[in-house]
mmCIF file with all atom_site columns, C-alpha atoms in Angstrom:
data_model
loop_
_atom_site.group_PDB
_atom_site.id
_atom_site.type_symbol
_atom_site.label_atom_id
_atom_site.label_alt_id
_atom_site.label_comp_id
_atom_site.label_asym_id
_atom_site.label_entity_id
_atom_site.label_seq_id
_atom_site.pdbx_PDB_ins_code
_atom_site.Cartn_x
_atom_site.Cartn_y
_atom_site.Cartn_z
_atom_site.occupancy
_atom_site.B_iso_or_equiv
_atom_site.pdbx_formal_charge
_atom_site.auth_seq_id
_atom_site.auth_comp_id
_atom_site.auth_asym_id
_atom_site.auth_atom_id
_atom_site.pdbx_PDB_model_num
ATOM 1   C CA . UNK A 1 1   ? -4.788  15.404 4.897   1.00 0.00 ? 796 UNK A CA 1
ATOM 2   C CA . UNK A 1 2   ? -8.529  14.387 4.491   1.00 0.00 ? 797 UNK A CA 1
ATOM 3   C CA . UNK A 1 3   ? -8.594  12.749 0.739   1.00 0.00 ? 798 UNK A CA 1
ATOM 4   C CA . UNK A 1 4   ? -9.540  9.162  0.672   1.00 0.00 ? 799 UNK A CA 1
ATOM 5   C CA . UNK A 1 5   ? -7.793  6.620  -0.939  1.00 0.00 ? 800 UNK A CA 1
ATOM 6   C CA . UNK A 1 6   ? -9.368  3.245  -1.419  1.00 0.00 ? 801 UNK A CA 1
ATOM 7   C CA . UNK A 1 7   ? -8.718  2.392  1.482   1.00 0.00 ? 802 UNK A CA 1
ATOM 8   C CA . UNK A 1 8   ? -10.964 5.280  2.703   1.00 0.00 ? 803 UNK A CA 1
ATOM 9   C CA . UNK A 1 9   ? -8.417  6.542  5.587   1.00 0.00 ? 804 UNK A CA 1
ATOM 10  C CA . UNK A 1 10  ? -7.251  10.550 4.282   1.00 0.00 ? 805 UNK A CA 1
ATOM 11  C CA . UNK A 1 11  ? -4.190  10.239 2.691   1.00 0.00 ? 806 UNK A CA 1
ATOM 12  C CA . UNK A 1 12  ? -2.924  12.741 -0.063  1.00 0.00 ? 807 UNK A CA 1
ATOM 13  C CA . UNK A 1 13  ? -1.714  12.059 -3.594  1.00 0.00 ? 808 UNK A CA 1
ATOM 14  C CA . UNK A 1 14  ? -0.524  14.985 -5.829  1.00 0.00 ? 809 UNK A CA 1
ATOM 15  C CA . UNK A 1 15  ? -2.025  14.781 -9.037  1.00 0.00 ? 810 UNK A CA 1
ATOM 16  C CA . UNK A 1 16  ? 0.140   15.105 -11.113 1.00 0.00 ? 811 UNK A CA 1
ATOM 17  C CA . UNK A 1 17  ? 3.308   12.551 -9.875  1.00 0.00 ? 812 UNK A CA 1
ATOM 18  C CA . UNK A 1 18  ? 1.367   10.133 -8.166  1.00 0.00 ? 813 UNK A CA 1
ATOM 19  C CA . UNK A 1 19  ? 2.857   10.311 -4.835  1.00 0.00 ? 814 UNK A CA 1
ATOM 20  C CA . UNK A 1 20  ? 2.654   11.116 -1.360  1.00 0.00 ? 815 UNK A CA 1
ATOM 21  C CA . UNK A 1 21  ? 2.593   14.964 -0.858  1.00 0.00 ? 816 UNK A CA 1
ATOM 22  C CA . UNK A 1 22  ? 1.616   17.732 1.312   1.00 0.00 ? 817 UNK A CA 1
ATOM 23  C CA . UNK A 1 23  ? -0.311  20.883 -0.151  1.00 0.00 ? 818 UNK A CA 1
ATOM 24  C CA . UNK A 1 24  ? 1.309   24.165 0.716   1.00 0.00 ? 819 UNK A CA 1
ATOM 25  C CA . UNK A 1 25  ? -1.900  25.369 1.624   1.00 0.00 ? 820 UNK A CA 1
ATOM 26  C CA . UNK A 1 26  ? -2.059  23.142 4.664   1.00 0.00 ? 821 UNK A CA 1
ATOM 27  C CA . UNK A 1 27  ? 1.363   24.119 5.577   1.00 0.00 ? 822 UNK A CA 1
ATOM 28  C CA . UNK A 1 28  ? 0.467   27.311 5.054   1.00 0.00 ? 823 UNK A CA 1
ATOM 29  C CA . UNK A 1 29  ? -2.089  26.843 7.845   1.00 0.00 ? 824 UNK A CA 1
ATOM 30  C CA . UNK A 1 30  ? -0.338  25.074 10.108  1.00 0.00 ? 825 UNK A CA 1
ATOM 31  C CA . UNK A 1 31  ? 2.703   27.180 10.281  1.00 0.00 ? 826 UNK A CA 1
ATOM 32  C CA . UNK A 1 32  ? -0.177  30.487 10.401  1.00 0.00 ? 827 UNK A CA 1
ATOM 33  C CA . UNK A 1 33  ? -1.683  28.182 13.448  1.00 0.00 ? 828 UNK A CA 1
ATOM 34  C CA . UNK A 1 34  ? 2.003   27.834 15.388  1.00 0.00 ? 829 UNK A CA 1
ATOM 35  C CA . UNK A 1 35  ? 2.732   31.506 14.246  1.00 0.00 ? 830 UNK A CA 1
ATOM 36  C CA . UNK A 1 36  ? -1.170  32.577 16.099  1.00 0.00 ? 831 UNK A CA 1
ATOM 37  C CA . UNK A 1 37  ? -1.319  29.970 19.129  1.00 0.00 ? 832 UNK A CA 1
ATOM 38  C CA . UNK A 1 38  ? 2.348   29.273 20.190  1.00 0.00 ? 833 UNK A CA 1
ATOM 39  C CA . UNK A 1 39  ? 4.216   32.269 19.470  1.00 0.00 ? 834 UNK A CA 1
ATOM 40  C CA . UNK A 1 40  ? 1.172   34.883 20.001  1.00 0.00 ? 835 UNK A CA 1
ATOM 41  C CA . UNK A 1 41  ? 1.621   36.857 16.736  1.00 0.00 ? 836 UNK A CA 1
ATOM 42  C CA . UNK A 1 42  ? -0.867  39.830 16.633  1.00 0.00 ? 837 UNK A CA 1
ATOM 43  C CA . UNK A 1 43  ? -3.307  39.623 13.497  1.00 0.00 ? 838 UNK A CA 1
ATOM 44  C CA . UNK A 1 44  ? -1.360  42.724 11.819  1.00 0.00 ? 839 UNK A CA 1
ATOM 45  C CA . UNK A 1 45  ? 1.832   40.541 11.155  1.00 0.00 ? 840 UNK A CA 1
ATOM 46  C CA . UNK A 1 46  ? -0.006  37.231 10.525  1.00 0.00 ? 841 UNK A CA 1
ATOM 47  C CA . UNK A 1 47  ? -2.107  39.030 7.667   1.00 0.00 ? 842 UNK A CA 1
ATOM 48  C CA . UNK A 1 48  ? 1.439   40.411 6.052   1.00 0.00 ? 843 UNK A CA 1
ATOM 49  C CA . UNK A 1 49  ? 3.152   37.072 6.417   1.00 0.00 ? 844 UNK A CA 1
ATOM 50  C CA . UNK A 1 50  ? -0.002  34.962 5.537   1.00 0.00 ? 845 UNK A CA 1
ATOM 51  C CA . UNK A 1 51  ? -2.749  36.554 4.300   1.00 0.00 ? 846 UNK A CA 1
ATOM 52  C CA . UNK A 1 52  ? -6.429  36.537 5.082   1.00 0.00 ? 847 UNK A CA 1
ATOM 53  C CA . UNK A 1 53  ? -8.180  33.288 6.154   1.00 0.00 ? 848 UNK A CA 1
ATOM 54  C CA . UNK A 1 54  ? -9.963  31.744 3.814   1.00 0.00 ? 849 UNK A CA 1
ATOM 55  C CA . UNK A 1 55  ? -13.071 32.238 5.402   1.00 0.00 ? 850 UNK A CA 1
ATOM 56  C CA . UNK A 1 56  ? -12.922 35.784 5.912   1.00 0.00 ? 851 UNK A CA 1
ATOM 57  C CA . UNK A 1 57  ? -14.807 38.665 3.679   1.00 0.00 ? 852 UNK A CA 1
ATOM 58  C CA . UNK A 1 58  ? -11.758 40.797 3.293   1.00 0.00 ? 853 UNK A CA 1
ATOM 59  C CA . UNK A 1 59  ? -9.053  38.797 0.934   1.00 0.00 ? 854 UNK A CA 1
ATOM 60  C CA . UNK A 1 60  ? -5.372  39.828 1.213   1.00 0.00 ? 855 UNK A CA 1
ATOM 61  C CA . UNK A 1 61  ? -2.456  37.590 -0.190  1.00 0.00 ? 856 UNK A CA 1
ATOM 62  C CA . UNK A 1 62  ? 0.485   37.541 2.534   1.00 0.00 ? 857 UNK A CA 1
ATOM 63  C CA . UNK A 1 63  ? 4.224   37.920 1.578   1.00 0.00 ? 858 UNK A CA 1
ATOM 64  C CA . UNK A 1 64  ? 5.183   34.642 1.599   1.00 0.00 ? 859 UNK A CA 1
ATOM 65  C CA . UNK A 1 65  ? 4.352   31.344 -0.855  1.00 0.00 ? 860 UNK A CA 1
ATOM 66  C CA . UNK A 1 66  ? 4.321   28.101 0.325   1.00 0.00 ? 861 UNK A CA 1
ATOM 67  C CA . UNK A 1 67  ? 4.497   25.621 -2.140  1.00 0.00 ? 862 UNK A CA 1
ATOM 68  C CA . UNK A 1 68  ? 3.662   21.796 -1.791  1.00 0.00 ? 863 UNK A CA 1
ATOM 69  C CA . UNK A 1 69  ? 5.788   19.551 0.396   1.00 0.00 ? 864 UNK A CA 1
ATOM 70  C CA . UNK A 1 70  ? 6.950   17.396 -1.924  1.00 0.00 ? 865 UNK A CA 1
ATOM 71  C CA . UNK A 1 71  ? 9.101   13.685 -1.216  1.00 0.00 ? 866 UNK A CA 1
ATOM 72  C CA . UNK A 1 72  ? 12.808  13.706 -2.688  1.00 0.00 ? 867 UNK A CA 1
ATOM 73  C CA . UNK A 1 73  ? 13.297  10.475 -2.946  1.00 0.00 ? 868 UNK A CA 1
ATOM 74  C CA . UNK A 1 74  ? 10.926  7.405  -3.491  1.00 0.00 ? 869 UNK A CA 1
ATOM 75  C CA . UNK A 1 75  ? 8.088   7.422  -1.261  1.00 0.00 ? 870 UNK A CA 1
ATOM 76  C CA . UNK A 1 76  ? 7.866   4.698  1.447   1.00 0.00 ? 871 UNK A CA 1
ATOM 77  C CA . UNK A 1 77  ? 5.005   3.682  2.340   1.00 0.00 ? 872 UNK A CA 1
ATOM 78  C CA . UNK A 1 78  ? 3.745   1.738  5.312   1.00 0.00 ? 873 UNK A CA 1
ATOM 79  C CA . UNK A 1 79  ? 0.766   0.137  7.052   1.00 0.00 ? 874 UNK A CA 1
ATOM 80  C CA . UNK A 1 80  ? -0.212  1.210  10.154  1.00 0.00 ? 875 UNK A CA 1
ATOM 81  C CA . UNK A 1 81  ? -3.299  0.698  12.267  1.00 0.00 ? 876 UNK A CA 1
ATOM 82  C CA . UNK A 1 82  ? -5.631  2.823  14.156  1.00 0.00 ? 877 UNK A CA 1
ATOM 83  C CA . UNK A 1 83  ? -7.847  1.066  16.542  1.00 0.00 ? 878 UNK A CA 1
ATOM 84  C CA . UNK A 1 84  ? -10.857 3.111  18.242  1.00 0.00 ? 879 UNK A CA 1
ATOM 85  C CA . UNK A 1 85  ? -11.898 1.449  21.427  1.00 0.00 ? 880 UNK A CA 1
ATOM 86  C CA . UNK A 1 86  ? -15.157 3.333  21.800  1.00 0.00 ? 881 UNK A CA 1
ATOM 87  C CA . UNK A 1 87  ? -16.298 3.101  18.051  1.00 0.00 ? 882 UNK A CA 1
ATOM 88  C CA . UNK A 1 88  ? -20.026 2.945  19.082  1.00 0.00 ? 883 UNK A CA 1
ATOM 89  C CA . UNK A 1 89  ? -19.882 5.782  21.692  1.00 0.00 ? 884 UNK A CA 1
ATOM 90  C CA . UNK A 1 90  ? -18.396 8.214  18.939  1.00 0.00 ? 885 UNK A CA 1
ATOM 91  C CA . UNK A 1 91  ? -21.219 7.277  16.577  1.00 0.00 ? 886 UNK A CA 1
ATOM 92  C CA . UNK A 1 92  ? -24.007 7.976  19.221  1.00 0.00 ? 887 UNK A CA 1
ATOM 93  C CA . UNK A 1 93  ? -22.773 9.336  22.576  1.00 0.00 ? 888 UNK A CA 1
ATOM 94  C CA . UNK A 1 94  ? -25.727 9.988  24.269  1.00 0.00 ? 889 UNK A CA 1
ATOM 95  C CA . UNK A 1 95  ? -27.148 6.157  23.720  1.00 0.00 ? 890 UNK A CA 1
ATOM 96  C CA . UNK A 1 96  ? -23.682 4.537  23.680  1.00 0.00 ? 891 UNK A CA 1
ATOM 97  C CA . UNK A 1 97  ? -21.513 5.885  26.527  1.00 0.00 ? 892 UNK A CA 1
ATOM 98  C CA . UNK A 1 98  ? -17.704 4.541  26.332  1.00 0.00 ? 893 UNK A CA 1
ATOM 99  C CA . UNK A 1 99  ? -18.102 1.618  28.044  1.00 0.00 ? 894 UNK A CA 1
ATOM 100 C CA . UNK A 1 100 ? -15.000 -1.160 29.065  1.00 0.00 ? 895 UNK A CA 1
ATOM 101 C CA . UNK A 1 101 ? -17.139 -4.020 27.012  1.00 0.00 ? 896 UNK A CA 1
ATOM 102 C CA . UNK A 1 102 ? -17.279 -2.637 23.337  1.00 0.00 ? 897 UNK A CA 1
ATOM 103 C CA . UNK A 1 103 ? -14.842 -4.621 21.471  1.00 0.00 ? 898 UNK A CA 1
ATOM 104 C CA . UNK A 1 104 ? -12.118 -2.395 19.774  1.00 0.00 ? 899 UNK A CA 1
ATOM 105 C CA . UNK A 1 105 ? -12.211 -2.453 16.100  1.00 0.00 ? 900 UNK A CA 1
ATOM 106 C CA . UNK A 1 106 ? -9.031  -2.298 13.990  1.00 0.00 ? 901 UNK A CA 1
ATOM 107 C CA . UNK A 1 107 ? -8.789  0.123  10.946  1.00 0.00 ? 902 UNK A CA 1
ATOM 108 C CA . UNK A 1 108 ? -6.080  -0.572 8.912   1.00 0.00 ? 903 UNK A CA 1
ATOM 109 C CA . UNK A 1 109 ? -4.012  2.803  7.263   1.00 0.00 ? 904 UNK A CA 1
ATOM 110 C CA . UNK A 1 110 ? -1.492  3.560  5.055   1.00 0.00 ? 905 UNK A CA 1
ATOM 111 C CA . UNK A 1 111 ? 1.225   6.010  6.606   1.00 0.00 ? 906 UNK A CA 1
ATOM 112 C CA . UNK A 1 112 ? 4.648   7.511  5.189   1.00 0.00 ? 907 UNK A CA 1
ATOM 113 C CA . UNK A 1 113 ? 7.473   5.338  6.665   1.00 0.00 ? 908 UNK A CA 1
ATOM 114 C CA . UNK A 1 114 ? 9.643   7.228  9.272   1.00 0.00 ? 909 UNK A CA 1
ATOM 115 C CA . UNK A 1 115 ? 12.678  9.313  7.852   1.00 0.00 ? 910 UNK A CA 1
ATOM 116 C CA . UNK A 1 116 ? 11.403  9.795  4.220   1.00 0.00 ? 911 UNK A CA 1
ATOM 117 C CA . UNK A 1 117 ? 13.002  12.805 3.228   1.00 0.00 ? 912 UNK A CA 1
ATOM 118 C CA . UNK A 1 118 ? 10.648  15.814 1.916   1.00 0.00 ? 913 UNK A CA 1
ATOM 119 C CA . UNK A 1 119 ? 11.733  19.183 0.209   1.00 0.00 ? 914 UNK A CA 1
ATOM 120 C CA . UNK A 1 120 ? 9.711   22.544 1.635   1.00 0.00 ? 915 UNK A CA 1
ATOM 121 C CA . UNK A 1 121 ? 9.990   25.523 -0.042  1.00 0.00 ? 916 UNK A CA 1
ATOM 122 C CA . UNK A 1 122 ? 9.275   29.221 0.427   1.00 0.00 ? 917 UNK A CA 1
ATOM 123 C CA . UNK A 1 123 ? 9.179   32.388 -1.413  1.00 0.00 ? 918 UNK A CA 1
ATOM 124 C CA . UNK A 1 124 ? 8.644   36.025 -1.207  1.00 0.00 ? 919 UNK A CA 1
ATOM 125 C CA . UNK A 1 125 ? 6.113   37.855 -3.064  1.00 0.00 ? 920 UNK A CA 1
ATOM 126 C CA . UNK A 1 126 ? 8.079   40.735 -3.365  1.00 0.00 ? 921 UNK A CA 1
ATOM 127 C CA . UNK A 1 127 ? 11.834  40.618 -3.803  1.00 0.00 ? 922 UNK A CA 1
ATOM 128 C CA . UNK A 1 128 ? 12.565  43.452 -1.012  1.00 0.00 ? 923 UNK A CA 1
ATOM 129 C CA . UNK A 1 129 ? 13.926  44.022 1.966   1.00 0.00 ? 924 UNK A CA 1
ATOM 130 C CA . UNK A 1 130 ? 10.818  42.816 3.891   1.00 0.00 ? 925 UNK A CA 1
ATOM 131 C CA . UNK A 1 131 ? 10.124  40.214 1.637   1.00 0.00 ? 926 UNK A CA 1
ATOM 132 C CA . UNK A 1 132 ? 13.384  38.310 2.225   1.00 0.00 ? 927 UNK A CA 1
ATOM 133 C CA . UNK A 1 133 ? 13.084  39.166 6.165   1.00 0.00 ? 928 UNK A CA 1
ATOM 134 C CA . UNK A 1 134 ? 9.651   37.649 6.169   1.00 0.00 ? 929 UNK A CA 1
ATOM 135 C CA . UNK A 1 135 ? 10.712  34.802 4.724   1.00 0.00 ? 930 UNK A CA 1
ATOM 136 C CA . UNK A 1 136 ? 13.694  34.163 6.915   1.00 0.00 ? 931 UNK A CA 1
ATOM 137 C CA . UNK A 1 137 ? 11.068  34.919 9.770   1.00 0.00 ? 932 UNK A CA 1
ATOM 138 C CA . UNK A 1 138 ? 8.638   31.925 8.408   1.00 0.00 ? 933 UNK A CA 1
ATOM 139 C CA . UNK A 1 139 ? 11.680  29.443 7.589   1.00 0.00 ? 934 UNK A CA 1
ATOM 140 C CA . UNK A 1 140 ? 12.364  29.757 11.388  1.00 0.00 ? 935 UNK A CA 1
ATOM 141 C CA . UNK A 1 141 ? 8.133   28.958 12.151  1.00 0.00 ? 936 UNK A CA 1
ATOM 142 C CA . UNK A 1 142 ? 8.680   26.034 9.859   1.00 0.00 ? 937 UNK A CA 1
ATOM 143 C CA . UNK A 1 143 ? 11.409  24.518 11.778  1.00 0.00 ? 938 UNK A CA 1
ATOM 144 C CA . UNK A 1 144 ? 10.027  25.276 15.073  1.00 0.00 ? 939 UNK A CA 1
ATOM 145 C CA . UNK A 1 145 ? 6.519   23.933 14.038  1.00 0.00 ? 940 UNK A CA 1
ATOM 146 C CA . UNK A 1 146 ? 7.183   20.632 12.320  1.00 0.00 ? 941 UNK A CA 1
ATOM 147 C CA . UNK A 1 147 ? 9.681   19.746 15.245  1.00 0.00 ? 942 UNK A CA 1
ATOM 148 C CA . UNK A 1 148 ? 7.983   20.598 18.092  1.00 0.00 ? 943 UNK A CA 1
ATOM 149 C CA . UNK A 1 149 ? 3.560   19.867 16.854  1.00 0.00 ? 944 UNK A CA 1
ATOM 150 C CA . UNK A 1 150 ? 3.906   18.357 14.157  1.00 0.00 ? 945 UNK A CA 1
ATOM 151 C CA . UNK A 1 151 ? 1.432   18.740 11.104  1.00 0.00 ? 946 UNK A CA 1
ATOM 152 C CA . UNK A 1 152 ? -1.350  16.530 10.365  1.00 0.00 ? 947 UNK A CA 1
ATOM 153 C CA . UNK A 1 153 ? -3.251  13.495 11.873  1.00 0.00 ? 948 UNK A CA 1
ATOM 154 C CA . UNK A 1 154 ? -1.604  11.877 14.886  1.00 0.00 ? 949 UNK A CA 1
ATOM 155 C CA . UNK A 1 155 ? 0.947   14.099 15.739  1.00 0.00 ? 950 UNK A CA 1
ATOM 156 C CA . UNK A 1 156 ? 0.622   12.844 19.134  1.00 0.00 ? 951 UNK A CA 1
ATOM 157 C CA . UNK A 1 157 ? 1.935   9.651  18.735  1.00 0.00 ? 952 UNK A CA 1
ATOM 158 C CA . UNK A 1 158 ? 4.659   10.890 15.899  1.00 0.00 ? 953 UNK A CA 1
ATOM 159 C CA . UNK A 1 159 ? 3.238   11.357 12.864  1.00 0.00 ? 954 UNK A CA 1
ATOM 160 C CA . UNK A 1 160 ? 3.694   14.232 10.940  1.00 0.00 ? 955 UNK A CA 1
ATOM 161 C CA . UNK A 1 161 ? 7.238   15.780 12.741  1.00 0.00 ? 956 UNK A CA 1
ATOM 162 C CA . UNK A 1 162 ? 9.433   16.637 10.827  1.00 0.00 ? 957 UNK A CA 1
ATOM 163 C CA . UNK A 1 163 ? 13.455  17.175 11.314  1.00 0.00 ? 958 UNK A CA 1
ATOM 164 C CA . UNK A 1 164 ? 16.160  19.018 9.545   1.00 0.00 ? 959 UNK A CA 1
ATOM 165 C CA . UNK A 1 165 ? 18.429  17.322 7.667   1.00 0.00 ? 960 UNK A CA 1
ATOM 166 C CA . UNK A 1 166 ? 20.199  19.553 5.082   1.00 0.00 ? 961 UNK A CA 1
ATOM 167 C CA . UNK A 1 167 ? 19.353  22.651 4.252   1.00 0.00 ? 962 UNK A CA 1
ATOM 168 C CA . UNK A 1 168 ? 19.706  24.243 0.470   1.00 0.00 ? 963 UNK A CA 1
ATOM 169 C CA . UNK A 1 169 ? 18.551  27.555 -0.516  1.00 0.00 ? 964 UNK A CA 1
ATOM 170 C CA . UNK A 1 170 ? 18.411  28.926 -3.965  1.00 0.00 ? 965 UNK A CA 1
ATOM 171 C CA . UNK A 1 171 ? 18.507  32.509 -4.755  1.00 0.00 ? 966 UNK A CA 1
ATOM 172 C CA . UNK A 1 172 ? 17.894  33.967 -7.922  1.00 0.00 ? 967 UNK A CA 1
ATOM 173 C CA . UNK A 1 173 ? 21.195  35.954 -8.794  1.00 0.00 ? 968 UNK A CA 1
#
């Protein structure tokens, strides 16, 4: 999630608690990513779910809150490591090309341990009609998203999939 720890390999800590979290803002773009490049949502509907980019001039808030991803239980944590083969062709391409002779050079990393358990949670902006549709709408991007790409760093090999395990919703009454 591209803070570094002191081991100097992004990892996120909230805060506040001191553990392991996700901002909602990068859910917020992943899920606005899916929504855009899998399921080929025209720019009208990802502005009212989402909002503008950040980058862009015009600023809109979308209908739906994300809110940080947050552990449930006590965080897990586990060592991992990433070893780049080529590490003096990515610093200087054009006078290093990846050659089979460069010796690979381990990186050591912390990582979440597989099956932690994580709470996500959604609101509307408005408390209408649309409002709780869109909502229902971006619960479904959520669960379609973190199942099938994944958010964050190595998603190809695992990390960052998530899976449903219970689900609890509560509604103001």
């Amino acid at each position: 999630m591209g803070l570094s720890p002191p081991t100097e390999v992004g990892f996120a800590w909230h805060p506040t608690l001191g553990t392991s979290y996700m901002p909602g803002s990068s859910l917020k773009g992943a899920i606005r990513s899916w929504a855009r490049d899998w399921l080929k949502l025209d720019e009208k509907t990802c502005m009212r779910l989402f909002g503008s980019e950040p980058h862009k001039a015009q600023k809109q808030m979308g209908n739906v809150i994300f809110f940080d991803v947050l552990p449930t239980d006590r965080i897990r944590i586990e060592v991992d490591v990433i070893t780049p083969h080529f590490d003096s062709c990515y610093q200087n391409p054009q006078k290093n090309p990846a050659l089979e002779w460069f010796n690979p050079r381990p990186i050591p990393c912390l990582t979440v341990a597989e099956g932690q358990p994580f709470v996500f949670a959604i609101a509307p902006v408005r408390q209408d009609a649309q409002g709780q549709d869109d909502v229902l709408r971006i619960k479904k991007m959520i669960l379609q998203a973190l199942e099938w790409t994944g958010v964050g760093a190595k998603t190809a090999v695992g990390y960052g999939r998530f899976e449903l395990v219970k689900e609890r919703s509560f509604v103001d009454g």
